[in-house]
Structures are given as C-alpha cells and as structure tokens.
GROMACS .gro file of C-alpha atoms in nm:
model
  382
    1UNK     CA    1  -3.298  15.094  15.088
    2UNK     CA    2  -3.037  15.275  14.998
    3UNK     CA    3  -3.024  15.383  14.585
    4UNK     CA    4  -2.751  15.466  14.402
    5UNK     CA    5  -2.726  15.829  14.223
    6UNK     CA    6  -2.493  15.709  13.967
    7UNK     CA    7  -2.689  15.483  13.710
    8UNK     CA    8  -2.440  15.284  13.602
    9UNK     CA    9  -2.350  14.919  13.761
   10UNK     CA   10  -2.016  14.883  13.978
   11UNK     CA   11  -1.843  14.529  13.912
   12UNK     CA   12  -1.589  14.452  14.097
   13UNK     CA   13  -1.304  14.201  13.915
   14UNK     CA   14  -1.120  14.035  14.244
   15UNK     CA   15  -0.818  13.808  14.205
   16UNK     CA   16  -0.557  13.731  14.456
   17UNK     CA   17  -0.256  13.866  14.302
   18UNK     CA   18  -0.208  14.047  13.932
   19UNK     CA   19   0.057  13.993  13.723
   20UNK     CA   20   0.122  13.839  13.380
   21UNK     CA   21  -0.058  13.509  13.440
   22UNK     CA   22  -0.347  13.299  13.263
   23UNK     CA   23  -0.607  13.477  13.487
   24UNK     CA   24  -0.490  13.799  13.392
   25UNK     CA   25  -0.448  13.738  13.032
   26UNK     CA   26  -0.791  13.616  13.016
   27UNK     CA   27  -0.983  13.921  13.238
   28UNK     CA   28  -0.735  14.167  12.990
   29UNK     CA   29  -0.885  14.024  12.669
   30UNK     CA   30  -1.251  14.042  12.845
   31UNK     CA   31  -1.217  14.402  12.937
   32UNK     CA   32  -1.057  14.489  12.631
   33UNK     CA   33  -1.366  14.378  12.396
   34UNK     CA   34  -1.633  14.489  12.671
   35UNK     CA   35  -1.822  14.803  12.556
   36UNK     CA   36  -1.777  14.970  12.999
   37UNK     CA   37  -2.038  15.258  12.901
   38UNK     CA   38  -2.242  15.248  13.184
   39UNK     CA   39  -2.024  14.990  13.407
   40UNK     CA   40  -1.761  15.151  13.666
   41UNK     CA   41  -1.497  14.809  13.656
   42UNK     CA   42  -1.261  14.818  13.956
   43UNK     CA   43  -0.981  14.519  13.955
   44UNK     CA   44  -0.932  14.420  14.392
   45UNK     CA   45  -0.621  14.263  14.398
   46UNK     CA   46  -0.462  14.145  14.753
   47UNK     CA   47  -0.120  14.198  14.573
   48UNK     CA   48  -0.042  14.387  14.265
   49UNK     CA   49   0.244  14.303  14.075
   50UNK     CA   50   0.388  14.481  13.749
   51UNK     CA   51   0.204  14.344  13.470
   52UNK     CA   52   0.214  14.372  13.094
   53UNK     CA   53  -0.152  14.426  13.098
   54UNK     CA   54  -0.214  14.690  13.311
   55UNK     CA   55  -0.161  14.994  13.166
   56UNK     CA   56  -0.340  14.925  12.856
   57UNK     CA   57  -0.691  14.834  13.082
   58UNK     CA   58  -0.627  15.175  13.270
   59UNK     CA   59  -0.594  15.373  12.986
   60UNK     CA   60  -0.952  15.214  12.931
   61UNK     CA   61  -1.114  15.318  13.251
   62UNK     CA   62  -1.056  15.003  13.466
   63UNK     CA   63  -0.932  15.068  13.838
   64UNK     CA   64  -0.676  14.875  14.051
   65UNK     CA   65  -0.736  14.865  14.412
   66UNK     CA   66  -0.530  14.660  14.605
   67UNK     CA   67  -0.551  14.540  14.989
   68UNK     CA   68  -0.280  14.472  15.163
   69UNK     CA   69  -0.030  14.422  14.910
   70UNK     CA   70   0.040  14.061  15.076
   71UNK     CA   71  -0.154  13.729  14.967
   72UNK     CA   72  -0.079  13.521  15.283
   73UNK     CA   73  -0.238  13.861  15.503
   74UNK     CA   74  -0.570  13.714  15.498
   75UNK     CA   75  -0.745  13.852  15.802
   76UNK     CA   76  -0.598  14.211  15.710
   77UNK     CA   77  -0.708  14.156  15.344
   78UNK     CA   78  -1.055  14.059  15.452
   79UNK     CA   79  -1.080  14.420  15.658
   80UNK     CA   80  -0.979  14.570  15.372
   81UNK     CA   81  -1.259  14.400  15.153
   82UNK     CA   82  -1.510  14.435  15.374
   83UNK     CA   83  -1.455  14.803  15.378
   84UNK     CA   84  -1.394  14.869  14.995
   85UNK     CA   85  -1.693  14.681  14.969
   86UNK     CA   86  -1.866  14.938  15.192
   87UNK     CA   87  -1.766  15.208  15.017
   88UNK     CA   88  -1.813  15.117  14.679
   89UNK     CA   89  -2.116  14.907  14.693
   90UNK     CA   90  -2.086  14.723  14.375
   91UNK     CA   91  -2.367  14.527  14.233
   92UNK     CA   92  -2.158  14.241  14.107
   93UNK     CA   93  -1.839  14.080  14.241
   94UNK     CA   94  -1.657  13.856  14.036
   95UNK     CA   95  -1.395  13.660  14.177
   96UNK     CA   96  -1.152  13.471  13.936
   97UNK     CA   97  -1.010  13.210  14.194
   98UNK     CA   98  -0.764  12.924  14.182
   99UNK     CA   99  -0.846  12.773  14.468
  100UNK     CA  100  -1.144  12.779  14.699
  101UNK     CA  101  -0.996  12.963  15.013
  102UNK     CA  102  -1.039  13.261  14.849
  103UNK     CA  103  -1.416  13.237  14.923
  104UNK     CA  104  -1.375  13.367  15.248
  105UNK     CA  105  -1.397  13.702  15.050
  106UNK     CA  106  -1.742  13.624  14.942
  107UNK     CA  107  -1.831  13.637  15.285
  108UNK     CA  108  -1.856  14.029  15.327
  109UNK     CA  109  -1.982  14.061  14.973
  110UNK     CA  110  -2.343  13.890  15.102
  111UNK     CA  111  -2.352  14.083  15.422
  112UNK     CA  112  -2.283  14.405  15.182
  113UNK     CA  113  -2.594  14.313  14.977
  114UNK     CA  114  -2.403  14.274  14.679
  115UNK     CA  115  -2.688  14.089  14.492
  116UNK     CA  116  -2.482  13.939  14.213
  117UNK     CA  117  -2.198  13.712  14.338
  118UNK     CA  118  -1.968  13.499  14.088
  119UNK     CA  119  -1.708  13.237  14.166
  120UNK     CA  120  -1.515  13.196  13.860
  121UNK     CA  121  -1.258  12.877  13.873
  122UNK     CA  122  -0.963  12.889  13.668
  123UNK     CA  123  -0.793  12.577  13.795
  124UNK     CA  124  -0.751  12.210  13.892
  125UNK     CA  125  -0.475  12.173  14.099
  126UNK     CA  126  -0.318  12.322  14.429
  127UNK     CA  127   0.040  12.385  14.382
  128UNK     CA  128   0.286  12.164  14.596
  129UNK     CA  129   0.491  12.401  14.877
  130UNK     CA  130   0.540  12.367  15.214
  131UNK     CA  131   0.199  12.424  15.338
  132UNK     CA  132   0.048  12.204  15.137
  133UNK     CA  133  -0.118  12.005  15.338
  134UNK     CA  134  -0.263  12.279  15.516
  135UNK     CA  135  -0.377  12.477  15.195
  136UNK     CA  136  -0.554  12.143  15.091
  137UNK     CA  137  -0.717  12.081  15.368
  138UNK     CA  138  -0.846  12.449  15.385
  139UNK     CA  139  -0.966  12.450  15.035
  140UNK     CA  140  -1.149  12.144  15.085
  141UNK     CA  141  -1.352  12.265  15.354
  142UNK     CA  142  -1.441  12.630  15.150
  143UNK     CA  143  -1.550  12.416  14.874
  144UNK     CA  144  -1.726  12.180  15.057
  145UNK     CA  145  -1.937  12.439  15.303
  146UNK     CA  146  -1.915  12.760  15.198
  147UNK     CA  147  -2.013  12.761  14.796
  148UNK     CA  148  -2.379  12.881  14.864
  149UNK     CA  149  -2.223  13.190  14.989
  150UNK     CA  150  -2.239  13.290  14.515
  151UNK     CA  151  -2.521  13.297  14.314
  152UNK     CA  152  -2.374  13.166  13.978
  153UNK     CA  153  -2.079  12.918  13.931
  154UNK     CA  154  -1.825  12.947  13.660
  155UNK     CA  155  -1.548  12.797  13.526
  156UNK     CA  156  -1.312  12.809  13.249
  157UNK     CA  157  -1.342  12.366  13.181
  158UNK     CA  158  -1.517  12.075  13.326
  159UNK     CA  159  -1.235  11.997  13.544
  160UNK     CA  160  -1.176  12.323  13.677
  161UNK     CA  161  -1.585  12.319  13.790
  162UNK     CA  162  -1.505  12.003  13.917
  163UNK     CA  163  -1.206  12.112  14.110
  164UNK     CA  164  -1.354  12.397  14.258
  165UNK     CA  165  -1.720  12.317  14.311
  166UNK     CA  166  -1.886  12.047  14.541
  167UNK     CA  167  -2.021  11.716  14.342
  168UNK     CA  168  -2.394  11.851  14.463
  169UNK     CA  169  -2.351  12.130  14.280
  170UNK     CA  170  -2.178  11.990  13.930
  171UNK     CA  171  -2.444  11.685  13.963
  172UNK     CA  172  -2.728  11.930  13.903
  173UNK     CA  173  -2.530  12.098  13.648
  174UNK     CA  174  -2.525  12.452  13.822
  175UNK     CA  175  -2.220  12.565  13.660
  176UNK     CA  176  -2.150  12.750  13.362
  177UNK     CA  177  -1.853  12.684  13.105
  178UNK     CA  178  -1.681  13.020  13.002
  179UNK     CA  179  -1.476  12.970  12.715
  180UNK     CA  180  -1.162  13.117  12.783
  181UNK     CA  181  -1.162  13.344  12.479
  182UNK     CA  182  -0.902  13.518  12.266
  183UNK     CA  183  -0.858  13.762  11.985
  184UNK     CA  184  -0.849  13.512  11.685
  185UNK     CA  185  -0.778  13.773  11.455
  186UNK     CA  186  -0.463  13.901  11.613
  187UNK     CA  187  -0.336  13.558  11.689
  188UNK     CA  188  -0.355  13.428  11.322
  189UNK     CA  189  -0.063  13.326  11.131
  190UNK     CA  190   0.125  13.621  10.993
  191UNK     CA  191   0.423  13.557  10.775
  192UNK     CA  192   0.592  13.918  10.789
  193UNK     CA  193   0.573  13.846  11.168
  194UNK     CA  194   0.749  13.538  11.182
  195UNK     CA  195   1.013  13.681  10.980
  196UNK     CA  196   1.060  14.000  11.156
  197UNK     CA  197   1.096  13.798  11.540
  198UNK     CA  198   1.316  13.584  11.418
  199UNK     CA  199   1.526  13.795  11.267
  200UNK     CA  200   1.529  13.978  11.609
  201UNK     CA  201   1.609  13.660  11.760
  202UNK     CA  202   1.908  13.572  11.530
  203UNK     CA  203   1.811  13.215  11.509
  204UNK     CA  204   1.866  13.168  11.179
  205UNK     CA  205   1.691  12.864  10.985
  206UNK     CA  206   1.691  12.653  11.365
  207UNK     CA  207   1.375  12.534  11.488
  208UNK     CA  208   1.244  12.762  11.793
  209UNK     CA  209   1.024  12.559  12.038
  210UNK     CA  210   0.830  12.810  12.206
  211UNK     CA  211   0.678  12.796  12.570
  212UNK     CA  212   0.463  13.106  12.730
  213UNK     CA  213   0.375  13.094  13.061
  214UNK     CA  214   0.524  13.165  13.476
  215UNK     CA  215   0.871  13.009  13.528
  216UNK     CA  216   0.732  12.803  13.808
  217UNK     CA  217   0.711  12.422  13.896
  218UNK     CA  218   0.343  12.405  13.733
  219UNK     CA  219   0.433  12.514  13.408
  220UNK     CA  220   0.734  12.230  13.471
  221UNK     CA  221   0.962  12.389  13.209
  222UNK     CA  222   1.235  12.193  13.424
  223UNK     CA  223   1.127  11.919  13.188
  224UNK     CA  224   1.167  12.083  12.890
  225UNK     CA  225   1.574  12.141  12.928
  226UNK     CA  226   1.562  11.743  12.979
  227UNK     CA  227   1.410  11.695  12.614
  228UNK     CA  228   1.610  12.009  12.467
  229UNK     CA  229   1.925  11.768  12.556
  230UNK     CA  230   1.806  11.501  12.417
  231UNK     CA  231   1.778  11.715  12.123
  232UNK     CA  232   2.051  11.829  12.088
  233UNK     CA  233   2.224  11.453  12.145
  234UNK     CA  234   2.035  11.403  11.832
  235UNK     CA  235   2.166  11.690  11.630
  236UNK     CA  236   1.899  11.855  11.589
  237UNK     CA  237   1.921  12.232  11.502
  238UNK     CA  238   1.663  12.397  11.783
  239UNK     CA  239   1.644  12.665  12.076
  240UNK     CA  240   1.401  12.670  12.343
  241UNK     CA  241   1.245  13.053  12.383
  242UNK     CA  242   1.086  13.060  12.683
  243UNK     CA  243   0.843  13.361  12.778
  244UNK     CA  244   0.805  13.445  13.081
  245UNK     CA  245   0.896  13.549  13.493
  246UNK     CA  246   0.919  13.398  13.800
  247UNK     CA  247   1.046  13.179  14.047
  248UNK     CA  248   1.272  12.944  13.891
  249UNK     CA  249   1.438  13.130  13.654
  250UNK     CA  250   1.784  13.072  13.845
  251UNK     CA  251   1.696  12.737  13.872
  252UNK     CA  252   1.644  12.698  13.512
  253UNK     CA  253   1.961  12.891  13.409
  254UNK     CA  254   2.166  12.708  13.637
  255UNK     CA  255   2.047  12.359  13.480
  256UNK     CA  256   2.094  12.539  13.123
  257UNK     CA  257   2.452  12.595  13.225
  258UNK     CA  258   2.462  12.231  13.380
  259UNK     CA  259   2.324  12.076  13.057
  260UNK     CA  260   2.546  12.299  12.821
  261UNK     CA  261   2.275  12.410  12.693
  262UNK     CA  262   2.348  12.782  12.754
  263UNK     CA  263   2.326  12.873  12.404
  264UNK     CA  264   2.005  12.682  12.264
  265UNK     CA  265   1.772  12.842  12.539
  266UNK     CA  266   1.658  13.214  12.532
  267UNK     CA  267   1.500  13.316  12.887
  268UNK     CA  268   1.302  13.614  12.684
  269UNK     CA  269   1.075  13.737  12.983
  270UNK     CA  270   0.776  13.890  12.921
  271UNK     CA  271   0.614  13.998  12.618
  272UNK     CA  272   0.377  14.219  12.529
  273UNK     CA  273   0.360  14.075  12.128
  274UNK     CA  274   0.274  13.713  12.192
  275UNK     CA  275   0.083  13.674  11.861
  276UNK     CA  276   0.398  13.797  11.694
  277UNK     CA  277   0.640  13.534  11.889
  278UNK     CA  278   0.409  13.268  11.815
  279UNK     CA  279   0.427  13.307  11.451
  280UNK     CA  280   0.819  13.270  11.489
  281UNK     CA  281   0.814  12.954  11.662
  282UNK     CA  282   0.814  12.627  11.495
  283UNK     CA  283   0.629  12.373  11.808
  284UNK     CA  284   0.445  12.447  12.141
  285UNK     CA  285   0.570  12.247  12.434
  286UNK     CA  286   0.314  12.263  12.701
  287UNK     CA  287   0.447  11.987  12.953
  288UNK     CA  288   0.232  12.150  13.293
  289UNK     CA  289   0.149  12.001  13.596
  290UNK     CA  290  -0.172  12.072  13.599
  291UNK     CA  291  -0.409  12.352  13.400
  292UNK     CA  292  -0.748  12.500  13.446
  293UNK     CA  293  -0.782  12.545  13.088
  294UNK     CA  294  -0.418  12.645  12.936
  295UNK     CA  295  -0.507  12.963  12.741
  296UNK     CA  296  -0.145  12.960  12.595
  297UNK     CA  297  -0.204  12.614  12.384
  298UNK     CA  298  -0.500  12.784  12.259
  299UNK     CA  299  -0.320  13.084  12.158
  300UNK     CA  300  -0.028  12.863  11.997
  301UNK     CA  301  -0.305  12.665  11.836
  302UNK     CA  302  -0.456  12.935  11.672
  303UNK     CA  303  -0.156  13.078  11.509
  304UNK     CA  304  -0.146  12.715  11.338
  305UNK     CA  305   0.152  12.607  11.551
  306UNK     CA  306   0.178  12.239  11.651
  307UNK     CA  307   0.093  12.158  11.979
  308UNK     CA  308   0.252  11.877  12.211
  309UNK     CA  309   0.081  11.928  12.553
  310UNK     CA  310   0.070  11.720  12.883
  311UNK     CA  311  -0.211  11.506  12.998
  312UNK     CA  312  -0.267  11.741  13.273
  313UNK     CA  313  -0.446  11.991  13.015
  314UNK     CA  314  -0.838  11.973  13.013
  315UNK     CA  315  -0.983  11.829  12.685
  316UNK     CA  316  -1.154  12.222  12.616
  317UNK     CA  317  -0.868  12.365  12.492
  318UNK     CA  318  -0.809  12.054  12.220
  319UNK     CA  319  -0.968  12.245  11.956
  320UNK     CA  320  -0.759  12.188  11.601
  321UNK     CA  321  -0.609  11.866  11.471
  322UNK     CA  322  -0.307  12.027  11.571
  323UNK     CA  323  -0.272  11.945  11.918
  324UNK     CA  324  -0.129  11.630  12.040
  325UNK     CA  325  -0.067  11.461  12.358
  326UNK     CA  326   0.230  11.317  12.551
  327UNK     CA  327   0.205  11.225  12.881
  328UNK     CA  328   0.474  11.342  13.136
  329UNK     CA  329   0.581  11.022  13.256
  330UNK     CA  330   0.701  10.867  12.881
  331UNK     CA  331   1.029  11.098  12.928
  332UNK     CA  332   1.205  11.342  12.755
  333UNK     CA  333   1.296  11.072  12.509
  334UNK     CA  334   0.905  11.048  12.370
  335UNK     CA  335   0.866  11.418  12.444
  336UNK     CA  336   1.187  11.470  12.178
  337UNK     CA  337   1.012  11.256  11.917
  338UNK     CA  338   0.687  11.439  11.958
  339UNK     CA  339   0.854  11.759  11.864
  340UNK     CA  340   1.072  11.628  11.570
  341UNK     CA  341   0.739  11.468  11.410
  342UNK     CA  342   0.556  11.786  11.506
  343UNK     CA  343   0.894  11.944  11.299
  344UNK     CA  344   0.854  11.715  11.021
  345UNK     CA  345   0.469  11.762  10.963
  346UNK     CA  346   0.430  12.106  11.042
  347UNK     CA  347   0.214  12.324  10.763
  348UNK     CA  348   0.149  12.726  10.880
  349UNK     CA  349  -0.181  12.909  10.789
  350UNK     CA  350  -0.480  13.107  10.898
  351UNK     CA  351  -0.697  12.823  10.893
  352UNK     CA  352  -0.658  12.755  11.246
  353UNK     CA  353  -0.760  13.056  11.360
  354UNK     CA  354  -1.138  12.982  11.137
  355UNK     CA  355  -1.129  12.713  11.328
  356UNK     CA  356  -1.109  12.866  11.668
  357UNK     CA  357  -1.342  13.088  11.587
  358UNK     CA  358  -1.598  12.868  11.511
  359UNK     CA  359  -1.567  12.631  11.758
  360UNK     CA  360  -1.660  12.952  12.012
  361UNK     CA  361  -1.376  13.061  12.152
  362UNK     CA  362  -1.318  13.445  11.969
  363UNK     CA  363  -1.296  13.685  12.222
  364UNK     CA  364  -1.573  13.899  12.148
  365UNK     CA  365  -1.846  13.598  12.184
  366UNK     CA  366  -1.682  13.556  12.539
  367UNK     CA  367  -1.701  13.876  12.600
  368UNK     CA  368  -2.068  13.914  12.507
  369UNK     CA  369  -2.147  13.694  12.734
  370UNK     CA  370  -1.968  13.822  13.038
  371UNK     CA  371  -2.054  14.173  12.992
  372UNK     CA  372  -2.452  14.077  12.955
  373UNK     CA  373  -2.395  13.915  13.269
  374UNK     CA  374  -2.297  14.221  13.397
  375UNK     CA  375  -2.576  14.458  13.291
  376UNK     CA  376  -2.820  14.210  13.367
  377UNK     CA  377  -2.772  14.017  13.698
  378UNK     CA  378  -2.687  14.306  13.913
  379UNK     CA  379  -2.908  14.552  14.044
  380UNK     CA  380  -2.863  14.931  14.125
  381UNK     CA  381  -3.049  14.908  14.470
  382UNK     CA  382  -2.932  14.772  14.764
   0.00000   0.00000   0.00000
C-alpha cells in the first residue's frame, strides 16, 4: 500500500478538449465557488484551446495538463493518461464527457487504483460529420459494455443519463442529477448594465436577440439568419448579437451577406461579461440541435429575458414562466412570431433570478455538492 505524504485529495477534472463551451462554463462556475483547501484540482485535457475561463481558475490554484494536444490521437492520449495517472495518483477522476468513447480513459484510472471514478454526461446527441457512423457505433458499444468500469453516474438532465448510460443502469436509478448551476446573483437583471452594453453596441432603441453559445451546426444559428429575414420582411427594428467562436463563422457571414442582412447581425465572439450582455438583449433564441442541459437558456432565464428554445432542450432547464417552446420544424415564419410576442410581452426584473435560486440551481448549492463528493468518496491510500 502505498500512502500519500501530502494529506490533501488529488481530483483530477478530465474533458476532451477546453475551450469556451457549456462543459467548461459549468466546471469554471464549480471551481470558482469550491473552497480547494485541502484538494490539489488538475484539469486533463487531450486538447487545450484558448479559453475565457482559464486564467481566472489558474489564478485559483487549478492546473491544466494536457495530452497530446490532438482529440482524434486516442491511443497516444491514452499513454499519456495512463502515465499522468501514474504519477499523480489522484483519488478521484472526474470525467465530464459528451459521448461515451471517452470511457476508454476510465480504463487506466481502475488499474491505477483510483478508488473514486465519475462519469459525468453533459449531452444527448452525437454531432453529424463524416464519421458518424463510426463514432455511433463506437459510443454505443462504450456505453453498452464498459460503464461498470465508474463508481457513480452523473449527469447534467434525464436525457443526458439516458443518452450516456445503459437502460440497466437508469432502470435502477443509479444516476445522479447535477444541476447545472450558476451564479444567480451575478446573472440578475441589472439596469445600469443593459444601458451601458448597449450603448457600446450602438443599437439604439432596436430589439437585440441574443444567442451565446459555439458557432457550430448544433447550436444551428444557420436558422436563426432565416427568421432574422423574415424579420426584417416584417419591419421589424432588431439585430441578432451572436456570442461566440467556431466553425461556421464564415459560413454564417457569408449567408449574412447573402441575406443582406450584414448590418442587423453582430458576430461579437467571446465574452467574458455574459451577465452584462444578457441584460442588453431583449429575447433568447435557442434553436439547437440537440442539448445536454443548455446552461445558456438558464443563464438568459435568470436575467428575466424571454426565452424561445427548441424542442431539442431537456425539460430541466424550463425553470421560469419565461421560457417557451418552438419546435424547429414550424419554420422561421413561427420562430419570427415567437420572438415578436416574446417582444410584445416582455417585463425585466430580478425576480427570475429568486426563482432560479429556489428551484436549486445557484451555484454554490451545486457546488456543495460536488466538492463534498470530493472530500468524501476518495481516499488518500492506494
């Protein structure tokens, strides 16, 4: 038996890549309400991208190891594990996944002895590519014969749990729902914010539909240029503010510029004052593919901003009256008069923000709850 000399417990945090995603926004508000006294953190990334929430979790304590700097290397990423795992000997792993072939990393985590070993599902879908097919395949067969590898089962909503997990496992309820949990505080309505943004913005007394998340075909913000025209065929006085990187951004630009819609959409990037943008904006369009739990509605919801979401978001993260639903395949056309009722109805407060509070998803009860898991499941021998 080997015994550690340093007393406190080593968690590792692994994801497949970091960057400015749901995933990372949620493990950044975790770490940033966890008391780490006593608990050396180390983020294991297989690719480690520039992030707007990494340098405040360093200046914390946290470390960043990554592997081989590649996602698709996953035989050189799993050497690399298996060694950092070695080394460090961590008494918990906890592996935020989006899909289950990344449980081939829980594989050198039991033969280390790491006692504690969490698989943490943050999604619903696999992404359509090229290798679809193949990546489908593979994750069914992780999920399906290589979950008892962990010892607990987590997941950010019912459908992500069911997405991830095998039905033997979510018919003996042996997951765990972890509300994805924010700072309610910070995201409540502010009027001197919304004032000061838009005033940055220069968009005057026009309506600003807001949408935060990757330019990617998930977050399908293709589909929101179709309604912005129809918008604008109706005259109505609005701009799009996108927030956010990533693949399509040419793509969207170039149908901006197709749909002469150049000067109604503002490609902003990202942003390190969400709270702030979201008090600017006057509706949240949310028309994903598919979520595991869409921490940006609830974000949008508890600054008291209308919601229109797609069908593909799980029923969690309907938490205020707020929050309505169009499905994807009504069109742009319903989509459009979605947002000009949403326009027409809208009332701003910090009531919202009471309300996600009490329905449990403030960041600190989250956080509570991770961080006990922490101290308490793993052990200092090994």
């Amino acid at each position: 038996m080997i015994v550690k000399k340093n007393k406190s417990k080593r968690i590792c945090v692994f994801c497949e890549c970091w960057e400015s995603g749901g995933i990372e926004s949620f493990m950044y508000n975790v770490l940033s309400d966890v008391d780490i006294k006593g608990l050396e953190v180390d983020i294991v990334v297989s690719q480690l991208k520039d992030s707007i929430f990494s340098e405040r979790l360093k200046s914390i304590g946290i470390n960043f190891l990554e592997l081989s700097g590649n996602q698709k290397r996953i035989i050189k990423n799993y050497r690399l594990f298996s060694k950092l795992l070695k080394e460090r000997q961590y008494d918990v792993i906890h592996m935020n996944i989006f899909h289950a072939i990344s449980f081939i990393y829980a594989v050198p985590a039991r033969k280390n002895g790491i006692k504690t070993r969490i698989a943490h599902s943050h999604n619903t879908k696999i992404g359509r590519c090229r290798s679809y097919p193949l990546k489908k395949l593979l994750h069914w067969f992780f999920k399906s014969f290589c979950c008892g590898i962990f010892t607990d089962f987590w997941a950010c909503s019912a459908a992500a749990a069911e997405f991830m997990f095998p039905k033997r496992l979510l018919s003996n309820e042996g997951f765990e729902l972890i509300p994805n949990g924010i700072d309610t505080e910070r995201f409540a309505f502010r009027e001197e914010a919304r004032e000061k943004i838009r005033n940055e913005l220069r968009v005057g007394n026009k309506a600003v539909l807001v949408n935060i998340g990757r330019l990617c075909e998930q977050k399908n913000q293709m589909f929101l240029l179709d309604v912005m025209k129809v918008l604008t065929e109706r005259e109505i006085d609005c701009v799009l503010l996108l927030i956010g990187e990533g693949a399509t951004l040419s793509e969207l630009r170039a149908k901006a510029e197709r749909l002469n819609l150049t000067d109604r959409v503002i490609f902003y990037g990202t942003a390190s004052n969400v709270e702030d943008i979201l008090c600017a904006g006057d509706v949240f369009v949310f028309p994903s593919i598919f979520e595991g739990f869409g921490i940006a509605a609830l974000e949008a919801q508890t600054a008291g901003l209308p919601v229109i979401c797609s069908e593909h978001v799980p029923e969690e993260a309907f938490l205020t009256e707020n929050i309505h639903l169009a499905r994807l395949s009504d069109g742009a056309e319903k989509w459009a008069d979605e947002v000009m009722n949403a326009l027409d109805h809208s009332v701003r407060n910090r009531e919202a923000a009471e309300t996600v509070n009490g329905k449990g998803f403030d960041i600190k009860k989250t956080a509570k709850k991770i961080e006990k898991k922490y101290r308490k499941l793993g052990e200092t021998a090994i």
